[in-house]
């Protein structure tokens, strides 16, 4: 049975309505890792001219970070850094950031937000852009972290013969990272419900 609130406007909602809605929200939120993995899978077969498809690139970036001993949060960020390619063709980091923001540190969030500009160091000059665009952030506390992410994990993850772990390898850490939001408007409500 699917119980629903009884109001026609948010102004009419009673406490019981909102308890019901929040209960449904909590159940829905638990499915977020599954929805994220399903969306990531949409990158499969999308080569965009690259040597590997965007799904393999994502798995390979995460594989490199994992093999280098990075923590779960960092590896999940590596896995999802390009998840926005399907919906944010011109601003893909914004999509990844929107998904990750409730769950990751400011350092990892900044790294993902600006990885495309830092990645441009390797190719912008070939398409008539300024490869040194990242220099505008030179004094930022996360500059080196982001440059390192691109150099060690993102940039070299286009090798069809490189180790590429399956999504099942990353699923447990994705579930751990997405279990409890640390940066959410609803954090206090979630904590009081538990």
PDB file of C-alpha atoms in Angstrom:
ATOM      1  CA  UNK A   1       0.000   0.000   0.000  1.00  0.00           C
ATOM      2  CA  UNK A   2       1.340   3.396  -0.995  1.00  0.00           C
ATOM      3  CA  UNK A   3       0.264   5.925   1.636  1.00  0.00           C
ATOM      4  CA  UNK A   4       0.406   9.570   0.639  1.00  0.00           C
ATOM      5  CA  UNK A   5       0.148  12.922   2.321  1.00  0.00           C
ATOM      6  CA  UNK A   6      -3.247  14.633   2.242  1.00  0.00           C
ATOM      7  CA  UNK A   7      -2.373  18.231   1.376  1.00  0.00           C
ATOM      8  CA  UNK A   8      -2.749  20.175  -1.855  1.00  0.00           C
ATOM      9  CA  UNK A   9      -0.226  22.854  -0.886  1.00  0.00           C
ATOM     10  CA  UNK A  10       2.880  22.729   1.304  1.00  0.00           C
ATOM     11  CA  UNK A  11       1.266  25.312   3.582  1.00  0.00           C
ATOM     12  CA  UNK A  12      -1.450  22.774   4.426  1.00  0.00           C
ATOM     13  CA  UNK A  13       0.936  19.956   5.390  1.00  0.00           C
ATOM     14  CA  UNK A  14       0.561  18.573   8.904  1.00  0.00           C
ATOM     15  CA  UNK A  15       3.278  16.968  11.017  1.00  0.00           C
ATOM     16  CA  UNK A  16       1.917  13.501  10.176  1.00  0.00           C
ATOM     17  CA  UNK A  17       2.187  14.283   6.453  1.00  0.00           C
ATOM     18  CA  UNK A  18       5.809  15.305   6.843  1.00  0.00           C
ATOM     19  CA  UNK A  19       6.648  12.275   8.958  1.00  0.00           C
ATOM     20  CA  UNK A  20       5.238  10.089   6.201  1.00  0.00           C
ATOM     21  CA  UNK A  21       7.132  11.993   3.507  1.00  0.00           C
ATOM     22  CA  UNK A  22      10.377  11.857   5.438  1.00  0.00           C
ATOM     23  CA  UNK A  23       9.933   8.126   5.977  1.00  0.00           C
ATOM     24  CA  UNK A  24       9.532   7.653   2.214  1.00  0.00           C
ATOM     25  CA  UNK A  25      12.494   9.970   1.588  1.00  0.00           C
ATOM     26  CA  UNK A  26      14.695   7.852   3.827  1.00  0.00           C
ATOM     27  CA  UNK A  27      13.784   4.685   1.928  1.00  0.00           C
ATOM     28  CA  UNK A  28      14.356   6.410  -1.407  1.00  0.00           C
ATOM     29  CA  UNK A  29      17.729   7.803  -0.266  1.00  0.00           C
ATOM     30  CA  UNK A  30      18.978   4.290   0.489  1.00  0.00           C
ATOM     31  CA  UNK A  31      18.658   3.487  -3.219  1.00  0.00           C
ATOM     32  CA  UNK A  32      20.958   6.336  -4.259  1.00  0.00           C
ATOM     33  CA  UNK A  33      24.056   4.150  -4.760  1.00  0.00           C
ATOM     34  CA  UNK A  34      22.092   1.882  -7.125  1.00  0.00           C
ATOM     35  CA  UNK A  35      20.810   4.847  -9.131  1.00  0.00           C
ATOM     36  CA  UNK A  36      24.294   6.358  -9.322  1.00  0.00           C
ATOM     37  CA  UNK A  37      25.796   3.081 -10.574  1.00  0.00           C
ATOM     38  CA  UNK A  38      23.012   2.737 -13.144  1.00  0.00           C
ATOM     39  CA  UNK A  39      23.680   6.255 -14.391  1.00  0.00           C
ATOM     40  CA  UNK A  40      27.422   5.635 -14.517  1.00  0.00           C
ATOM     41  CA  UNK A  41      26.692   2.585 -16.671  1.00  0.00           C
ATOM     42  CA  UNK A  42      25.128   4.956 -19.255  1.00  0.00           C
ATOM     43  CA  UNK A  43      28.701   5.983 -20.118  1.00  0.00           C
ATOM     44  CA  UNK A  44      29.375   2.495 -21.471  1.00  0.00           C
ATOM     45  CA  UNK A  45      29.844   2.509 -25.231  1.00  0.00           C
ATOM     46  CA  UNK A  46      30.241   6.304 -25.345  1.00  0.00           C
ATOM     47  CA  UNK A  47      33.728   6.734 -26.777  1.00  0.00           C
ATOM     48  CA  UNK A  48      33.422  10.329 -27.959  1.00  0.00           C
ATOM     49  CA  UNK A  49      36.535   9.677 -30.056  1.00  0.00           C
ATOM     50  CA  UNK A  50      38.609   8.579 -27.045  1.00  0.00           C
ATOM     51  CA  UNK A  51      40.597   5.295 -27.010  1.00  0.00           C
ATOM     52  CA  UNK A  52      38.270   3.846 -24.334  1.00  0.00           C
ATOM     53  CA  UNK A  53      34.636   4.571 -23.551  1.00  0.00           C
ATOM     54  CA  UNK A  54      33.756   6.934 -20.733  1.00  0.00           C
ATOM     55  CA  UNK A  55      32.680   4.054 -18.473  1.00  0.00           C
ATOM     56  CA  UNK A  56      36.051   2.305 -18.776  1.00  0.00           C
ATOM     57  CA  UNK A  57      37.759   5.669 -18.245  1.00  0.00           C
ATOM     58  CA  UNK A  58      35.810   6.151 -15.013  1.00  0.00           C
ATOM     59  CA  UNK A  59      36.594   2.630 -13.781  1.00  0.00           C
ATOM     60  CA  UNK A  60      40.241   3.015 -14.763  1.00  0.00           C
ATOM     61  CA  UNK A  61      40.579   6.358 -12.973  1.00  0.00           C
ATOM     62  CA  UNK A  62      39.137   4.788  -9.820  1.00  0.00           C
ATOM     63  CA  UNK A  63      41.327   1.695 -10.241  1.00  0.00           C
ATOM     64  CA  UNK A  64      44.448   3.843 -10.382  1.00  0.00           C
ATOM     65  CA  UNK A  65      43.415   5.779  -7.259  1.00  0.00           C
ATOM     66  CA  UNK A  66      42.566   2.583  -5.379  1.00  0.00           C
ATOM     67  CA  UNK A  67      45.829   0.880  -6.332  1.00  0.00           C
ATOM     68  CA  UNK A  68      47.668   3.994  -5.129  1.00  0.00           C
ATOM     69  CA  UNK A  69      46.131   3.604  -1.663  1.00  0.00           C
ATOM     70  CA  UNK A  70      43.628   6.449  -1.738  1.00  0.00           C
ATOM     71  CA  UNK A  71      40.749   6.332   0.746  1.00  0.00           C
ATOM     72  CA  UNK A  72      37.165   5.356  -0.125  1.00  0.00           C
ATOM     73  CA  UNK A  73      35.967   8.932  -0.540  1.00  0.00           C
ATOM     74  CA  UNK A  74      38.773   9.826  -2.947  1.00  0.00           C
ATOM     75  CA  UNK A  75      38.252   6.641  -4.975  1.00  0.00           C
ATOM     76  CA  UNK A  76      34.503   7.290  -5.225  1.00  0.00           C
ATOM     77  CA  UNK A  77      35.257  10.813  -6.441  1.00  0.00           C
ATOM     78  CA  UNK A  78      37.616   9.343  -9.044  1.00  0.00           C
ATOM     79  CA  UNK A  79      34.915   6.895 -10.106  1.00  0.00           C
ATOM     80  CA  UNK A  80      32.240   9.574 -10.494  1.00  0.00           C
ATOM     81  CA  UNK A  81      34.318  12.509 -11.756  1.00  0.00           C
ATOM     82  CA  UNK A  82      32.879  12.270 -15.292  1.00  0.00           C
ATOM     83  CA  UNK A  83      29.395  10.932 -14.480  1.00  0.00           C
ATOM     84  CA  UNK A  84      27.959  14.220 -15.725  1.00  0.00           C
ATOM     85  CA  UNK A  85      29.118  13.682 -19.317  1.00  0.00           C
ATOM     86  CA  UNK A  86      25.672  12.426 -20.384  1.00  0.00           C
ATOM     87  CA  UNK A  87      23.638  15.355 -19.004  1.00  0.00           C
ATOM     88  CA  UNK A  88      26.178  18.151 -18.601  1.00  0.00           C
ATOM     89  CA  UNK A  89      27.877  18.066 -21.962  1.00  0.00           C
ATOM     90  CA  UNK A  90      29.342  21.546 -21.462  1.00  0.00           C
ATOM     91  CA  UNK A  91      29.638  21.463 -17.656  1.00  0.00           C
ATOM     92  CA  UNK A  92      30.050  17.827 -16.623  1.00  0.00           C
ATOM     93  CA  UNK A  93      31.903  18.529 -13.340  1.00  0.00           C
ATOM     94  CA  UNK A  94      28.843  20.401 -12.033  1.00  0.00           C
ATOM     95  CA  UNK A  95      26.767  17.224 -12.257  1.00  0.00           C
ATOM     96  CA  UNK A  96      29.367  15.142 -10.418  1.00  0.00           C
ATOM     97  CA  UNK A  97      29.691  17.844  -7.760  1.00  0.00           C
ATOM     98  CA  UNK A  98      25.925  17.970  -7.237  1.00  0.00           C
ATOM     99  CA  UNK A  99      25.886  14.201  -6.621  1.00  0.00           C
ATOM    100  CA  UNK A 100      28.978  14.167  -4.407  1.00  0.00           C
ATOM    101  CA  UNK A 101      28.470  17.369  -2.407  1.00  0.00           C
ATOM    102  CA  UNK A 102      26.427  15.907   0.464  1.00  0.00           C
ATOM    103  CA  UNK A 103      28.975  13.128   1.038  1.00  0.00           C
ATOM    104  CA  UNK A 104      32.538  14.337   0.512  1.00  0.00           C
ATOM    105  CA  UNK A 105      35.064  16.785   1.898  1.00  0.00           C
ATOM    106  CA  UNK A 106      35.546  20.276   0.556  1.00  0.00           C
ATOM    107  CA  UNK A 107      38.993  19.245  -0.770  1.00  0.00           C
ATOM    108  CA  UNK A 108      37.609  16.363  -2.838  1.00  0.00           C
ATOM    109  CA  UNK A 109      34.648  18.414  -3.998  1.00  0.00           C
ATOM    110  CA  UNK A 110      36.918  21.240  -5.217  1.00  0.00           C
ATOM    111  CA  UNK A 111      39.137  18.719  -6.984  1.00  0.00           C
ATOM    112  CA  UNK A 112      36.189  17.332  -8.945  1.00  0.00           C
ATOM    113  CA  UNK A 113      34.674  20.770  -9.612  1.00  0.00           C
ATOM    114  CA  UNK A 114      37.842  22.006 -11.335  1.00  0.00           C
ATOM    115  CA  UNK A 115      39.359  18.817 -12.749  1.00  0.00           C
ATOM    116  CA  UNK A 116      38.319  19.733 -16.291  1.00  0.00           C
ATOM    117  CA  UNK A 117      40.282  22.997 -16.193  1.00  0.00           C
ATOM    118  CA  UNK A 118      43.317  21.230 -14.728  1.00  0.00           C
ATOM    119  CA  UNK A 119      42.979  18.404 -17.242  1.00  0.00           C
ATOM    120  CA  UNK A 120      43.092  21.048 -19.958  1.00  0.00           C
ATOM    121  CA  UNK A 121      46.802  21.469 -19.258  1.00  0.00           C
ATOM    122  CA  UNK A 122      47.327  18.314 -21.328  1.00  0.00           C
ATOM    123  CA  UNK A 123      45.260  19.233 -24.370  1.00  0.00           C
ATOM    124  CA  UNK A 124      43.790  22.770 -24.408  1.00  0.00           C
ATOM    125  CA  UNK A 125      46.652  24.054 -26.578  1.00  0.00           C
ATOM    126  CA  UNK A 126      45.655  21.530 -29.274  1.00  0.00           C
ATOM    127  CA  UNK A 127      42.142  22.977 -29.555  1.00  0.00           C
ATOM    128  CA  UNK A 128      42.985  26.681 -29.469  1.00  0.00           C
ATOM    129  CA  UNK A 129      42.606  27.184 -25.716  1.00  0.00           C
ATOM    130  CA  UNK A 130      45.020  28.249 -23.004  1.00  0.00           C
ATOM    131  CA  UNK A 131      46.610  25.143 -21.479  1.00  0.00           C
ATOM    132  CA  UNK A 132      47.660  27.225 -18.479  1.00  0.00           C
ATOM    133  CA  UNK A 133      44.092  28.172 -17.566  1.00  0.00           C
ATOM    134  CA  UNK A 134      44.570  26.313 -14.295  1.00  0.00           C
ATOM    135  CA  UNK A 135      47.130  28.931 -13.229  1.00  0.00           C
ATOM    136  CA  UNK A 136      44.280  31.216 -12.163  1.00  0.00           C
ATOM    137  CA  UNK A 137      43.980  28.844  -9.191  1.00  0.00           C
ATOM    138  CA  UNK A 138      47.716  28.587  -8.422  1.00  0.00           C
ATOM    139  CA  UNK A 139      47.341  30.032  -4.912  1.00  0.00           C
ATOM    140  CA  UNK A 140      44.343  27.905  -3.998  1.00  0.00           C
ATOM    141  CA  UNK A 141      44.862  25.413  -1.192  1.00  0.00           C
ATOM    142  CA  UNK A 142      43.628  22.529  -3.415  1.00  0.00           C
ATOM    143  CA  UNK A 143      45.664  23.391  -6.521  1.00  0.00           C
ATOM    144  CA  UNK A 144      48.307  20.689  -6.036  1.00  0.00           C
ATOM    145  CA  UNK A 145      45.724  18.058  -5.049  1.00  0.00           C
ATOM    146  CA  UNK A 146      43.762  18.684  -8.245  1.00  0.00           C
ATOM    147  CA  UNK A 147      46.851  18.797 -10.463  1.00  0.00           C
ATOM    148  CA  UNK A 148      47.967  15.505  -8.934  1.00  0.00           C
ATOM    149  CA  UNK A 149      44.532  13.903  -9.489  1.00  0.00           C
ATOM    150  CA  UNK A 150      44.709  14.781 -13.174  1.00  0.00           C
ATOM    151  CA  UNK A 151      48.331  13.736 -13.602  1.00  0.00           C
ATOM    152  CA  UNK A 152      48.197  10.427 -11.744  1.00  0.00           C
ATOM    153  CA  UNK A 153      44.647   9.184 -12.224  1.00  0.00           C
ATOM    154  CA  UNK A 154      42.473  11.041 -14.740  1.00  0.00           C
ATOM    155  CA  UNK A 155      44.909  11.789 -17.558  1.00  0.00           C
ATOM    156  CA  UNK A 156      46.479   8.317 -17.907  1.00  0.00           C
ATOM    157  CA  UNK A 157      43.130   6.466 -17.655  1.00  0.00           C
ATOM    158  CA  UNK A 158      42.609   6.076 -21.399  1.00  0.00           C
ATOM    159  CA  UNK A 159      44.647   2.905 -21.863  1.00  0.00           C
ATOM    160  CA  UNK A 160      42.667   0.008 -23.317  1.00  0.00           C
ATOM    161  CA  UNK A 161      45.242  -2.421 -21.879  1.00  0.00           C
ATOM    162  CA  UNK A 162      45.544  -0.978 -18.363  1.00  0.00           C
ATOM    163  CA  UNK A 163      44.103  -2.655 -15.304  1.00  0.00           C
ATOM    164  CA  UNK A 164      40.429  -1.797 -15.019  1.00  0.00           C
ATOM    165  CA  UNK A 165      38.563  -3.197 -12.053  1.00  0.00           C
ATOM    166  CA  UNK A 166      34.826  -3.934 -12.442  1.00  0.00           C
ATOM    167  CA  UNK A 167      32.173  -1.767 -10.819  1.00  0.00           C
ATOM    168  CA  UNK A 168      31.608  -4.530  -8.240  1.00  0.00           C
ATOM    169  CA  UNK A 169      35.013  -3.678  -6.776  1.00  0.00           C
ATOM    170  CA  UNK A 170      33.887  -0.101  -6.084  1.00  0.00           C
ATOM    171  CA  UNK A 171      30.287  -0.784  -5.070  1.00  0.00           C
ATOM    172  CA  UNK A 172      30.998  -1.387  -1.349  1.00  0.00           C
ATOM    173  CA  UNK A 173      32.964   1.851  -0.991  1.00  0.00           C
ATOM    174  CA  UNK A 174      30.324   3.793  -2.940  1.00  0.00           C
ATOM    175  CA  UNK A 175      27.703   2.467  -0.546  1.00  0.00           C
ATOM    176  CA  UNK A 176      29.835   3.420   2.475  1.00  0.00           C
ATOM    177  CA  UNK A 177      30.455   6.954   1.222  1.00  0.00           C
ATOM    178  CA  UNK A 178      26.787   7.468   0.282  1.00  0.00           C
ATOM    179  CA  UNK A 179      25.461   6.115   3.586  1.00  0.00           C
ATOM    180  CA  UNK A 180      25.554   9.293   5.595  1.00  0.00           C
ATOM    181  CA  UNK A 181      25.556  12.842   4.270  1.00  0.00           C
ATOM    182  CA  UNK A 182      28.030  15.186   5.905  1.00  0.00           C
ATOM    183  CA  UNK A 183      27.036  18.340   3.991  1.00  0.00           C
ATOM    184  CA  UNK A 184      23.278  18.392   3.629  1.00  0.00           C
ATOM    185  CA  UNK A 185      20.454  20.727   4.496  1.00  0.00           C
ATOM    186  CA  UNK A 186      18.676  17.670   5.879  1.00  0.00           C
ATOM    187  CA  UNK A 187      21.584  16.435   8.042  1.00  0.00           C
ATOM    188  CA  UNK A 188      19.951  17.432  11.359  1.00  0.00           C
ATOM    189  CA  UNK A 189      16.628  15.814  10.407  1.00  0.00           C
ATOM    190  CA  UNK A 190      18.420  12.623   9.380  1.00  0.00           C
ATOM    191  CA  UNK A 191      20.368  12.499  12.633  1.00  0.00           C
ATOM    192  CA  UNK A 192      17.256  13.005  14.755  1.00  0.00           C
ATOM    193  CA  UNK A 193      15.474  10.214  12.881  1.00  0.00           C
ATOM    194  CA  UNK A 194      18.207   7.706  13.787  1.00  0.00           C
TER     195      UNK A 194
END
